[in-house]
XYZ file of N, CA and C in Angstrom:
783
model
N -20.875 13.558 4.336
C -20.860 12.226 4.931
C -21.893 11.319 4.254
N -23.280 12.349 3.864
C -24.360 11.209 3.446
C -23.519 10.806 2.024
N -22.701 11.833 1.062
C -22.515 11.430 -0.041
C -21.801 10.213 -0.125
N -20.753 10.250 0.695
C -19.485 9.436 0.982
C -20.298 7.844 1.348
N -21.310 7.875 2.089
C -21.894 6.974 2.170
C -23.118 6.302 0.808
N -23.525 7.072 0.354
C -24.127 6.530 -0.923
C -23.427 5.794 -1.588
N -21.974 6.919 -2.324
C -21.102 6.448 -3.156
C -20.522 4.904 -2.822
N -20.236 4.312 -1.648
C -19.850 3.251 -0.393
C -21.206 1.988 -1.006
N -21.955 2.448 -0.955
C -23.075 1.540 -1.397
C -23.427 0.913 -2.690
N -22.913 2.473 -3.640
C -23.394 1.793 -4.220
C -21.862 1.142 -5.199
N -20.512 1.072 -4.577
C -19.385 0.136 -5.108
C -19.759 -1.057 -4.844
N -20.187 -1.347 -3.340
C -20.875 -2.542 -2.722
C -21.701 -3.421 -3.589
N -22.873 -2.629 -4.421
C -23.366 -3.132 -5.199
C -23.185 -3.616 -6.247
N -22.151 -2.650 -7.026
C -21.565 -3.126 -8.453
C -20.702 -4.246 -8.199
N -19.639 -4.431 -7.223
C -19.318 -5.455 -6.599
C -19.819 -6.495 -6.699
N -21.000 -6.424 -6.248
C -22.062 -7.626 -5.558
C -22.660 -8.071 -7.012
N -23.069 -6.999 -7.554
C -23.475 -7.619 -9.633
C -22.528 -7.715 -10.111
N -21.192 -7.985 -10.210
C -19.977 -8.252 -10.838
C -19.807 -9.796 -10.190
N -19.712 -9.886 -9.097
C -19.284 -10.977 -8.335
C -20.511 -12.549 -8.623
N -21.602 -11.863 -8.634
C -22.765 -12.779 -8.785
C -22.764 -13.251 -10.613
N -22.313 -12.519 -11.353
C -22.457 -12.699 -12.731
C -21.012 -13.941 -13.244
N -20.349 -13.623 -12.359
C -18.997 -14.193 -12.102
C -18.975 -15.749 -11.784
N -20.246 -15.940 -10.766
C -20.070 -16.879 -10.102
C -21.280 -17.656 -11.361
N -22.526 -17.111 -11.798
C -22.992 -17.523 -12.656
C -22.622 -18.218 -14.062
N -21.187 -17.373 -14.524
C -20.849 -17.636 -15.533
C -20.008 -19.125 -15.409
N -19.235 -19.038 -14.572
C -18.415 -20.068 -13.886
C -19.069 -21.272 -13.958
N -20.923 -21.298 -12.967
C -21.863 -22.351 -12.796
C -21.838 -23.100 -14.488
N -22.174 -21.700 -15.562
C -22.808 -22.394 -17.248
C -21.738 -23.005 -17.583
N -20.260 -22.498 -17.476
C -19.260 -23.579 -17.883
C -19.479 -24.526 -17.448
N -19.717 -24.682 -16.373
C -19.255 -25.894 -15.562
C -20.686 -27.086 -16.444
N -21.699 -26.053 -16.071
C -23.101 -26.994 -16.675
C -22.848 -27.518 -18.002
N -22.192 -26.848 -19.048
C -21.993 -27.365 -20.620
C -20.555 -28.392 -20.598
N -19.617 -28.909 -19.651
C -18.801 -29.638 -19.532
C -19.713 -31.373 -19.882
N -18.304 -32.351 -19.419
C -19.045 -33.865 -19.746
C -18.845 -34.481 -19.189
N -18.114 -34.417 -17.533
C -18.953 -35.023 -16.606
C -20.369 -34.677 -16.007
N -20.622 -36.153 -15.940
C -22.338 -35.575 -15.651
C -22.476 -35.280 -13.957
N -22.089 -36.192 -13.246
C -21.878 -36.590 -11.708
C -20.983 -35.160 -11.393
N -19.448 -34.603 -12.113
C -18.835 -34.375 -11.768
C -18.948 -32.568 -11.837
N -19.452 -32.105 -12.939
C -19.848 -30.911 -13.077
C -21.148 -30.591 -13.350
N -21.803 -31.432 -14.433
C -22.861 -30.375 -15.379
C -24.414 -31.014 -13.705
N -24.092 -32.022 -12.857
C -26.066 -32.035 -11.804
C -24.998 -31.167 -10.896
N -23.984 -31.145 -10.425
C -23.634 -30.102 -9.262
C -24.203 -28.740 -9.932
N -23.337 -28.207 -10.932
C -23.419 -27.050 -11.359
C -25.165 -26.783 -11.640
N -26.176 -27.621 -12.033
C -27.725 -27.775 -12.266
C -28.055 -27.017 -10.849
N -27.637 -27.754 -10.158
C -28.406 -27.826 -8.514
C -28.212 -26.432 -8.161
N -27.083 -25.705 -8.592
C -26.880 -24.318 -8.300
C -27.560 -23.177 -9.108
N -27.515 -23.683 -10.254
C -27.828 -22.487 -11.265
C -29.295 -22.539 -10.812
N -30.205 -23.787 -10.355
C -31.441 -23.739 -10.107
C -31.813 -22.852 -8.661
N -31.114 -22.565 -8.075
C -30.973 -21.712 -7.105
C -31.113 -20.011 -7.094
N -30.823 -20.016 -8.605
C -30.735 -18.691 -8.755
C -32.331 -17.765 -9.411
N -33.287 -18.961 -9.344
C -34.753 -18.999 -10.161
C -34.164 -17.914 -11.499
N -35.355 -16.758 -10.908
C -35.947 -15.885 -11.858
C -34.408 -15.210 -13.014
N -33.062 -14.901 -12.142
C -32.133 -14.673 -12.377
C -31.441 -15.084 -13.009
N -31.625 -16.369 -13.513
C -30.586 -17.128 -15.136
C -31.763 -18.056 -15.484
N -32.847 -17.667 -15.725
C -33.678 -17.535 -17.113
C -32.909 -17.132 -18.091
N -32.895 -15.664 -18.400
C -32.300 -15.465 -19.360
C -31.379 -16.115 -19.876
N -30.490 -16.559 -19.074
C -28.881 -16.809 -19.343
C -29.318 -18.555 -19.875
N -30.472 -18.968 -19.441
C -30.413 -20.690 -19.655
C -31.401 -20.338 -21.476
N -32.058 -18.991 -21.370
C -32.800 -19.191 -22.767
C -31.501 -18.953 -24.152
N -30.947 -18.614 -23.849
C -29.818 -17.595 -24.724
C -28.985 -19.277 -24.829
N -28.701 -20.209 -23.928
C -28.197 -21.385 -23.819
C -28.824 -22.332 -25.154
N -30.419 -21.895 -24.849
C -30.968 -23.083 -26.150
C -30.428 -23.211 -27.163
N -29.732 -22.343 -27.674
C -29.070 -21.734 -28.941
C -27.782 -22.120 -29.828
N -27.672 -22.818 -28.425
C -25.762 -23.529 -28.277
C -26.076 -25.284 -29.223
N -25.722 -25.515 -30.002
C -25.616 -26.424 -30.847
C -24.729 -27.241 -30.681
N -23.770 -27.358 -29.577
C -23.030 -27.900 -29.223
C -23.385 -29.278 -28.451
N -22.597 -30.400 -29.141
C -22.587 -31.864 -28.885
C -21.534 -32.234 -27.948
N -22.134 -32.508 -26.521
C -21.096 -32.808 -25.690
C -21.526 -34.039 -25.016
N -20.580 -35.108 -25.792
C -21.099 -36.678 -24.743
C -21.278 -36.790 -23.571
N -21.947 -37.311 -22.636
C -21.914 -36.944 -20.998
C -20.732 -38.308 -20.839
N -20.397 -38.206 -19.536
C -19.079 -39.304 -19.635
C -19.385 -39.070 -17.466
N -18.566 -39.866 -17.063
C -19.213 -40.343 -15.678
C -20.810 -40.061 -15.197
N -21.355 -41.170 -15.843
C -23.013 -41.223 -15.548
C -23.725 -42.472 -14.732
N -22.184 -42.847 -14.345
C -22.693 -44.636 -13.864
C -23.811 -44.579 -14.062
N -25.096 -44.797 -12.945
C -26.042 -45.650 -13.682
C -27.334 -44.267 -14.029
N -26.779 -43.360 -14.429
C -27.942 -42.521 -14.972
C -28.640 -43.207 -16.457
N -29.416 -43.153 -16.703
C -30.580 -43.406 -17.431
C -30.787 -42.509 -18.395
N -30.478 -41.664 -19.365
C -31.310 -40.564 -20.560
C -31.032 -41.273 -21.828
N -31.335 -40.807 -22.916
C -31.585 -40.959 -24.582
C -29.967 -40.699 -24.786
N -29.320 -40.762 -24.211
C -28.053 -40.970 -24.690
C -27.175 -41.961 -24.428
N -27.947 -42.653 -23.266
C -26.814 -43.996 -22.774
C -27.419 -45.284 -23.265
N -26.089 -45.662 -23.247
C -26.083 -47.248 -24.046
C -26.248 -48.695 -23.221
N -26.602 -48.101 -21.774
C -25.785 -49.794 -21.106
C -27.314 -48.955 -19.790
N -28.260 -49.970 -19.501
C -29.101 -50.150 -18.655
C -28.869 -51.084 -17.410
N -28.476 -50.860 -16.331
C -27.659 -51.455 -15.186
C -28.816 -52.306 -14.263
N -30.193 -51.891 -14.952
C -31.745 -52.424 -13.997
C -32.196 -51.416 -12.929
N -31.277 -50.412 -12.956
C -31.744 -49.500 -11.567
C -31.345 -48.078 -12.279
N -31.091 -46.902 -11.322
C -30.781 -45.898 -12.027
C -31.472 -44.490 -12.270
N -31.158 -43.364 -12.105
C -31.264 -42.052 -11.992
C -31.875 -41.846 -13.300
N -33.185 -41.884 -13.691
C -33.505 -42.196 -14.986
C -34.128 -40.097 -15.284
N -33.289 -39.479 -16.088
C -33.559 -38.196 -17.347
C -34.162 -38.180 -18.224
N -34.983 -37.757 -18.933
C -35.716 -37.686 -19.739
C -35.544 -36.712 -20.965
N -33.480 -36.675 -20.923
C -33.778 -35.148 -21.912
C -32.756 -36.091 -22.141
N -32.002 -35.562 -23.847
C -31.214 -35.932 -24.955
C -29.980 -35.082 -24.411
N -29.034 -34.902 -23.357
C -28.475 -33.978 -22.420
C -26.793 -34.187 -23.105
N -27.038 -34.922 -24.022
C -25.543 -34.640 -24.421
C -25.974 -33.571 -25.670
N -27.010 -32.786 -26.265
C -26.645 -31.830 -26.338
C -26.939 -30.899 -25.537
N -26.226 -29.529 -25.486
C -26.380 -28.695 -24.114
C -27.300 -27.705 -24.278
N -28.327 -27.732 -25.938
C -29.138 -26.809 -25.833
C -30.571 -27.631 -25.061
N -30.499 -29.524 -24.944
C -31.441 -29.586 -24.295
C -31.310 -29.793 -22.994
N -29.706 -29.458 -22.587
C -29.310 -29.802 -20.833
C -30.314 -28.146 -20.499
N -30.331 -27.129 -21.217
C -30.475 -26.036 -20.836
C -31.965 -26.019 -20.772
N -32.733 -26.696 -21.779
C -33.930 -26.785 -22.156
C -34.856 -28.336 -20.502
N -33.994 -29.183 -20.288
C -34.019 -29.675 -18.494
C -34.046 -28.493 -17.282
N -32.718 -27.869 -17.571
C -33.131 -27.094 -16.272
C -34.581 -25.866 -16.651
N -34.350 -25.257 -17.498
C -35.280 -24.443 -17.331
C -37.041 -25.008 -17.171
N -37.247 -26.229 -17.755
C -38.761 -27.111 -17.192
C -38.429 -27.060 -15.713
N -37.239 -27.777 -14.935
C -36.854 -27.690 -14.049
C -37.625 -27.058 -13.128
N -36.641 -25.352 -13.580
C -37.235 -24.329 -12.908
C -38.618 -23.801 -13.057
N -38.914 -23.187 -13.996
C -40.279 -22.942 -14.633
C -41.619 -23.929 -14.350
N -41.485 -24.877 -14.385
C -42.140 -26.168 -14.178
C -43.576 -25.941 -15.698
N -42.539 -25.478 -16.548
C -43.085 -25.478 -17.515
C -43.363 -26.436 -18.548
N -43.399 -27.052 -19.489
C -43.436 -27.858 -20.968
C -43.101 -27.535 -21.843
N -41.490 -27.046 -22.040
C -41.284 -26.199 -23.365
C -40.840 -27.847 -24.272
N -40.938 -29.385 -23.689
C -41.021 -29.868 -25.465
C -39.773 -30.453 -25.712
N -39.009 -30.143 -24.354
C -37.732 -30.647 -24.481
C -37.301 -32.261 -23.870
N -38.708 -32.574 -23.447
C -38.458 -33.913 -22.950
C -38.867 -35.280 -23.851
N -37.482 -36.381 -23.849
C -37.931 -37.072 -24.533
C -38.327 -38.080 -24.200
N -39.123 -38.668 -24.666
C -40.249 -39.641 -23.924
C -39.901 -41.609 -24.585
N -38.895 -41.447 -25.469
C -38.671 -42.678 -26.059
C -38.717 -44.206 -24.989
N -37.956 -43.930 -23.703
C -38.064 -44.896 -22.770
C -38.605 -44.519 -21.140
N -39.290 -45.160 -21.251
C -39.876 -44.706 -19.888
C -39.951 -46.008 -18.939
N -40.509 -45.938 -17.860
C -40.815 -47.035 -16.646
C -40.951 -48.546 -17.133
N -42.395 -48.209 -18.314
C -43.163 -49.560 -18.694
C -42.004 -49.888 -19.675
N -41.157 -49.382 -20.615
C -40.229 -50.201 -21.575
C -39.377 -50.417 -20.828
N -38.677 -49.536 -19.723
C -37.450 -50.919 -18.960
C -37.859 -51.745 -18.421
N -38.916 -51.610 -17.687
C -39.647 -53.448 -17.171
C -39.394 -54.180 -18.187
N -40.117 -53.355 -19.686
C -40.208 -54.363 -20.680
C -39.216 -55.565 -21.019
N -38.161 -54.347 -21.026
C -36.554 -54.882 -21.498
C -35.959 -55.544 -20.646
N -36.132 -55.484 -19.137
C -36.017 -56.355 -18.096
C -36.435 -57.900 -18.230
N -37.324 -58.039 -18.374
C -38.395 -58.795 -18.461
C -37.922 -59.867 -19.925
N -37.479 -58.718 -20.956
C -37.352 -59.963 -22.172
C -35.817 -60.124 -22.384
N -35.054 -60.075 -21.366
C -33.647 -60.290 -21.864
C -32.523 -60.439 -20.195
N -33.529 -60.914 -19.699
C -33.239 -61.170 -18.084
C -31.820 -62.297 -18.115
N -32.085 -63.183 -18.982
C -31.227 -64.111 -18.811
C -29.395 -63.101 -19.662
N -29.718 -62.176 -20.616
C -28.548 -61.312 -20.911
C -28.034 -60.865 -19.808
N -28.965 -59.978 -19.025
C -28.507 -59.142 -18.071
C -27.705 -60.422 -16.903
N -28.238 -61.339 -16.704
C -27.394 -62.506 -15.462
C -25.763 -62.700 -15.949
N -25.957 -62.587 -17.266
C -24.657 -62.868 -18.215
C -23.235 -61.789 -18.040
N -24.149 -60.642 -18.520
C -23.639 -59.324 -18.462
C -23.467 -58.237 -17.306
N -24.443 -58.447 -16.757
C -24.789 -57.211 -15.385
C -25.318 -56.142 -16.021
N -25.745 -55.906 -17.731
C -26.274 -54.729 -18.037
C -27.067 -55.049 -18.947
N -28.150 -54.058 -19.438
C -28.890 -54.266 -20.365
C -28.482 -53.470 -21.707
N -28.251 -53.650 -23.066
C -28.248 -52.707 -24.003
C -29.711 -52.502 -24.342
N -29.709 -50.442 -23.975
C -30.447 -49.454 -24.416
C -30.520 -49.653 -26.075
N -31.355 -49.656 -27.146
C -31.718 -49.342 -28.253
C -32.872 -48.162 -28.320
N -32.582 -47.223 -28.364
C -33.369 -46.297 -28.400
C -34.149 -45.896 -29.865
N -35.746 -46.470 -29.958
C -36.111 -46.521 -30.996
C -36.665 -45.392 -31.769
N -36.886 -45.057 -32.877
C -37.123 -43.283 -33.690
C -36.850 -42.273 -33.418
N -35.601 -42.360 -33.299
C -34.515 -41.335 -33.250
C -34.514 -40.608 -34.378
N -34.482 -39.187 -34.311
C -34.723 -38.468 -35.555
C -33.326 -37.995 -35.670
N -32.934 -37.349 -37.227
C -31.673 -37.094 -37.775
C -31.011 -35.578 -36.679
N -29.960 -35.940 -36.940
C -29.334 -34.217 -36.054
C -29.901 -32.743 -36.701
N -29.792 -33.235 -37.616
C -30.609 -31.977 -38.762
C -32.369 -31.742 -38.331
N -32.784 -32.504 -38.020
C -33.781 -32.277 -37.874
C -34.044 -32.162 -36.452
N -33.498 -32.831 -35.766
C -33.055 -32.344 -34.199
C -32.927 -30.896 -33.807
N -32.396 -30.094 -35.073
C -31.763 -29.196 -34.834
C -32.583 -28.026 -35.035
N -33.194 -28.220 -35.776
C -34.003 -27.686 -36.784
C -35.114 -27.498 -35.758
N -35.543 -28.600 -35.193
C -36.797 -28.552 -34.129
C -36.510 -27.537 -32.852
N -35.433 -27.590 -32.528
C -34.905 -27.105 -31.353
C -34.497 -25.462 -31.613
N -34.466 -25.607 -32.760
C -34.927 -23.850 -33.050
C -36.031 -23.581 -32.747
N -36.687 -23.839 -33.419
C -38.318 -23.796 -32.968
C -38.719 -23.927 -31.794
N -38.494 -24.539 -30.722
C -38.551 -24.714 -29.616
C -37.545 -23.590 -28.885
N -36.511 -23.016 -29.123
C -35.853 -21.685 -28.653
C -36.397 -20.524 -28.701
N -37.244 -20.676 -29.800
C -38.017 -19.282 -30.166
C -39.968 -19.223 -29.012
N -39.832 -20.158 -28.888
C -40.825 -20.566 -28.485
C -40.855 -19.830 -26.922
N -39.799 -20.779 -26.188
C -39.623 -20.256 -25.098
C -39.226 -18.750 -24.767
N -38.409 -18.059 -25.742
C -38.085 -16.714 -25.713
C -39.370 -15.778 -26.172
N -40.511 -16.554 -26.554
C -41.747 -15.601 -26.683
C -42.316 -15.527 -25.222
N -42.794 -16.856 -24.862
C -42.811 -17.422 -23.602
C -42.321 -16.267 -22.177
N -40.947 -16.174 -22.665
C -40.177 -15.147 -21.488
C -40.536 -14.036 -21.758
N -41.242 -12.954 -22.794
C -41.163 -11.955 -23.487
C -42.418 -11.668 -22.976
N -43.258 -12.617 -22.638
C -44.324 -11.866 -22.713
C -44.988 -12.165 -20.856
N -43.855 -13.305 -19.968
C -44.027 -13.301 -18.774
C -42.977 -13.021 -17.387
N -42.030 -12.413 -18.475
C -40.634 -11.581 -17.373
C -41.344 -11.218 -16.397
N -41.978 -9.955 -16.558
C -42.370 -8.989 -15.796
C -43.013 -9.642 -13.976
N -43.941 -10.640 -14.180
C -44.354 -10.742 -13.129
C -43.992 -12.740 -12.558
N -43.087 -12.622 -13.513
C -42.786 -14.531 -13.053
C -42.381 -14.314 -11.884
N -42.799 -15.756 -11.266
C -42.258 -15.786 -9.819
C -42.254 -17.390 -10.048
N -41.208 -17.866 -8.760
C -41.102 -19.065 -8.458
C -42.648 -19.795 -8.099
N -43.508 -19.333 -7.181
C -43.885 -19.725 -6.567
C -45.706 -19.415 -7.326
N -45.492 -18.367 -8.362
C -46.796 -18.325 -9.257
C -46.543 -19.311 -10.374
N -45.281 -19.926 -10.852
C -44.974 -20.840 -11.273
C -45.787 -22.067 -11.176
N -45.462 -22.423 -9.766
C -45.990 -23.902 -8.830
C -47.106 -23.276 -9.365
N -48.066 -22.212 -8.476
C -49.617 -22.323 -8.917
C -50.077 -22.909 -10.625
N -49.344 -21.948 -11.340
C -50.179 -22.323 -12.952
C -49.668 -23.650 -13.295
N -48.683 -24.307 -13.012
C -48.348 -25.939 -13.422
C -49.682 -26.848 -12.420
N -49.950 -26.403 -11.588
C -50.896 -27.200 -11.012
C -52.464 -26.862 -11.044
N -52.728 -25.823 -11.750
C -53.731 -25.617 -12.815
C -53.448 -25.661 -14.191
N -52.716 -26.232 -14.347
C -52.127 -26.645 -16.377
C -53.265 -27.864 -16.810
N -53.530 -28.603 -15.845
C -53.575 -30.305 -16.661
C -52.673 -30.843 -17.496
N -51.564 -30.848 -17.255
C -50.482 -30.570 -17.975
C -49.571 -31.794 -17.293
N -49.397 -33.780 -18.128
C -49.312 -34.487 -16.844
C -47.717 -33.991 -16.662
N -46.761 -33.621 -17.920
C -45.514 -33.515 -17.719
C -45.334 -32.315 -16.582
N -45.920 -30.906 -16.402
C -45.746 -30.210 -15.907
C -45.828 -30.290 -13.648
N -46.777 -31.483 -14.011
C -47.780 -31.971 -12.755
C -46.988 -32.799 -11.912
N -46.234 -33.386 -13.211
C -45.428 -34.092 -12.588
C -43.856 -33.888 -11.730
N -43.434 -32.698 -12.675
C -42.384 -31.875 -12.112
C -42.977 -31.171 -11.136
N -43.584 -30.675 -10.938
C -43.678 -29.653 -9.596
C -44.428 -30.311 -8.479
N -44.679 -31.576 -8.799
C -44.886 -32.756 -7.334
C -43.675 -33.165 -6.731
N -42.669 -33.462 -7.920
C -41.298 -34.007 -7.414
C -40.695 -32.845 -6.462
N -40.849 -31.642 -7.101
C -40.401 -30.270 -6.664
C -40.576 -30.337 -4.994
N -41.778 -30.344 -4.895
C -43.068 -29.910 -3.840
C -42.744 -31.229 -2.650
N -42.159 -32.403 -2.967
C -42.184 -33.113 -2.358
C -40.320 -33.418 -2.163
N -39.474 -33.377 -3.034
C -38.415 -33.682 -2.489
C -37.157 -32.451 -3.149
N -37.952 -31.429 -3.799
C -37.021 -30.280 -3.512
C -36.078 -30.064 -2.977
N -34.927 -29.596 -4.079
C -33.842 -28.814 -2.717
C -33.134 -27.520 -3.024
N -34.057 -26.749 -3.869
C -33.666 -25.396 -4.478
C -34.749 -24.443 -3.956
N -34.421 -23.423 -4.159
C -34.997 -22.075 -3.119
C -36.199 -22.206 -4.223
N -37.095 -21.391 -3.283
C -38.541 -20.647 -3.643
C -38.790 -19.595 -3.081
N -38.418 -18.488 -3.143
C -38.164 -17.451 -2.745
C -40.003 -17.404 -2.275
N -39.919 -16.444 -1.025
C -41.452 -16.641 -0.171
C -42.181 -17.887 -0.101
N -41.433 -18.821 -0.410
C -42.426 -20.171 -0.223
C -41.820 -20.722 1.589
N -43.177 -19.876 2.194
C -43.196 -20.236 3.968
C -44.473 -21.086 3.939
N -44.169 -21.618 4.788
C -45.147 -22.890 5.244
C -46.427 -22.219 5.271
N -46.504 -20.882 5.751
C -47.917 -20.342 5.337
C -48.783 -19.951 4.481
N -47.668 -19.803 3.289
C -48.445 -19.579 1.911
C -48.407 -20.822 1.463
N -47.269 -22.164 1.526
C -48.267 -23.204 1.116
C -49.452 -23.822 1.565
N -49.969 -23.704 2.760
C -50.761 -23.917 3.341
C -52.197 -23.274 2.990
N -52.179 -21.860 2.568
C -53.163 -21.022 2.489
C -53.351 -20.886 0.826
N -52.504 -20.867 -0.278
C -52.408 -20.707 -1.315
C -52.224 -21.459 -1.960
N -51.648 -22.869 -1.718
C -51.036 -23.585 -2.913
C -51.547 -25.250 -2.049
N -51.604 -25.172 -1.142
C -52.700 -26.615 -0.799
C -54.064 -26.893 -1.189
N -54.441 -25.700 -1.181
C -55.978 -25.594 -1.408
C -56.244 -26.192 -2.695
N -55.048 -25.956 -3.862
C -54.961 -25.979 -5.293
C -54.698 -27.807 -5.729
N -54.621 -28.080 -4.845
C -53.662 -29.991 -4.620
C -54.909 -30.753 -3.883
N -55.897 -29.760 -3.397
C -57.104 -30.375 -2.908
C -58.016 -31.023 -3.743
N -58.175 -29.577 -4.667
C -59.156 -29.643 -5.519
C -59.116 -30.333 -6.457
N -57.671 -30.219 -6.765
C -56.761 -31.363 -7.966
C -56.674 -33.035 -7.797
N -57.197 -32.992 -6.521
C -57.441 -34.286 -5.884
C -58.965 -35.095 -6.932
N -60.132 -33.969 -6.779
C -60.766 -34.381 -7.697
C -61.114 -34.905 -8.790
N -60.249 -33.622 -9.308
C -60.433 -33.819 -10.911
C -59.156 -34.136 -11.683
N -58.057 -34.719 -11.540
C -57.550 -34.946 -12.378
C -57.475 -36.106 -12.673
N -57.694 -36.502 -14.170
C -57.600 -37.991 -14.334
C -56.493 -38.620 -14.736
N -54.743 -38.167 -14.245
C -54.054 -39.114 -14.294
C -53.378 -39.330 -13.033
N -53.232 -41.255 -13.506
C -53.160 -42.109 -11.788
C -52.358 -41.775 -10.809
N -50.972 -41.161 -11.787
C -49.365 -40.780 -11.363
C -49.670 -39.419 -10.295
N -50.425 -38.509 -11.034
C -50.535 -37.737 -10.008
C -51.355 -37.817 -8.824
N -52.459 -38.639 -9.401
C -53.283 -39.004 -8.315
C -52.600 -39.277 -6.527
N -51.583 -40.242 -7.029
C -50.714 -40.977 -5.946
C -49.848 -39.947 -5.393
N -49.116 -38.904 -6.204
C -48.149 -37.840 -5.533
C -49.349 -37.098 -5.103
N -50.471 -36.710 -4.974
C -51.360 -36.125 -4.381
C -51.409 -36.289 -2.973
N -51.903 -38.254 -3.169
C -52.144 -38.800 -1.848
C -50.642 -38.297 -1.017
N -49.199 -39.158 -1.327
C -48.743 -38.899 -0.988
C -48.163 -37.644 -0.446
N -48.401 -36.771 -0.913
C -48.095 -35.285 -0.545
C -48.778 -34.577 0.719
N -50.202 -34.852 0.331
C -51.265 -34.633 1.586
C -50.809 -35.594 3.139
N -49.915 -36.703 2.497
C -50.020 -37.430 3.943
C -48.666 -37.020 4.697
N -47.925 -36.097 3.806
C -47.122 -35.516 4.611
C -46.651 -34.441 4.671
N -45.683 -33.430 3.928
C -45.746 -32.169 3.513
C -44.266 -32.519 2.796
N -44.475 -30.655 2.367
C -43.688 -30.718 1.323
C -42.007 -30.291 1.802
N -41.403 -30.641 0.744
C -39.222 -30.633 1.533
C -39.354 -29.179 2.254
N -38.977 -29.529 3.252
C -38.208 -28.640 3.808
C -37.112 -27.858 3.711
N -36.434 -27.869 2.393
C -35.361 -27.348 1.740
C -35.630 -26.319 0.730
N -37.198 -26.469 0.552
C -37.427 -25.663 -0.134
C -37.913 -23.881 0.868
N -38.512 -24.312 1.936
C -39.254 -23.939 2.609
C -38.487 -22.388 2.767
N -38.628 -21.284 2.662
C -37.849 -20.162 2.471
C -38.081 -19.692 4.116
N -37.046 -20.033 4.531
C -36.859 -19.602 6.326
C -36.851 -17.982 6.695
N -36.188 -17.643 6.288
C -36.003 -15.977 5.957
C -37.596 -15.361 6.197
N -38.506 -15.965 5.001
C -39.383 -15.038 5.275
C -40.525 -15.961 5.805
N -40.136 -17.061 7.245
C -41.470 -17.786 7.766
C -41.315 -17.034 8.813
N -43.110 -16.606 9.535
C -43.269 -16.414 10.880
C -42.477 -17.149 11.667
């Protein structure tokens, strides 16, 4: 009977790793497609769900050289769109190719700096562009994006090797004991403003798991760290997600129910 019951368990299981690899694989199609709205942030929002568990599968992704235009982005914002609407879901990655959609989620998750973010337009240049072509936009309803020093695909490409290898040392040498939630700690001892900055957004309007992140270990472990950071860090951006954070707490979506008192 005990055998009959092992054997029972462990089909259950192979099952359960067949079925989960299944549903994973399904998510990366869906993520390397070219709607943006329609597959590749749904399919994001999930695969980010899965933390420690498609690492691998998003590093092995960097690799993919594949050019896929994003296409329903109404008013998203990245280094690939042409038409600035004045408002907008603004990205920071080059996401029509899919080795840096892969190289987004995994900062994402990790709340790491692997290098994949591009910094060409930010806050202060769309004011800018606001500001010097206001009377276009009354005309038009949009602004044209010119995205300035843009480097060749070849050399795009070329970099982003380098940056694949990077991160796969990266994983090689911190598999063993990564966690979601030792993650948060070392980004908020990085000084690191890109890293500081993702895992405030995280921390504050999250909506992907953190496996053991209960209101009591942020409280006891990872507030203490946002205190001190209160001090000493000297940039303004975080300064303010500080304040703000302290004056209220962090998403509740993240908050892992399962394992709160």
């Amino acid at each position: 009977m005990k055998q009959i019951f092992i054997i029972g368990l462990m089909i259950i299981t192979v099952n359960s790793c067949f079925g989960q690899k299944a549903k994973v694989d399904s998510l990366l199609t869906e993520f390397k497609k070219k709607s943006f709205y329609g597959n590749v942030y749904p399919a994001k929002q999930e695969l980010e769900n899965y933390q420690k568990i498609i690492i691998p599968e998003l590093i092995k992704l960097l690799k993919d050289t594949s050019f896929v235009k994003l296409t329903n982005t109404a008013d998203l914002i990245y280094p690939g769109s042409t038409t600035f609407y004045g408002h907008g879901h603004y990205i920071p990655y080059d996401m029509d190719w899919v080795s840096v959609r892969s190289g987004w989620l995994l900062e994402e998750i990790t709340f790491q700096d692997f290098n994949y973010k591009n910094s060409a337009v930010n806050d202060e240049t769309l004011l800018k562009l606001m500001k010097e072509n206001y009377n276009d936009y009354l005309e038009k309803g949009t602004y044209d994006l010119d995205w300035k020093n843009k480097t060749s695909n070849q050399k795009n490409r070329e970099y982003r090797k380098i940056l694949s290898k990077n991160v796969e040392k990266w994983w090689k040498e911190n598999k063993k004991n990564w966690s979601r939630i030792s993650a948060i700690k070392e980004a908020l001892n990085s000084n690191n403003e890109n890293r500081l900055s993702n895992v405030f957004q995280y921390l504050r309007y999250g909506d992907s798991k953190c496996d053991k992140m209960t209101k009591e270990v942020y409280d006891i472990e990872i507030k203490p760290i946002i205190i001190s950071l209160k001090e000493t860090t000297e940039y303004s951006e975080i300064q303010q997600q500080i304040k703000l954070l302290l004056n209220s707490s962090i998403s509740s979506k993240i908050v892992d129910s399962k394992n709160s008192r």
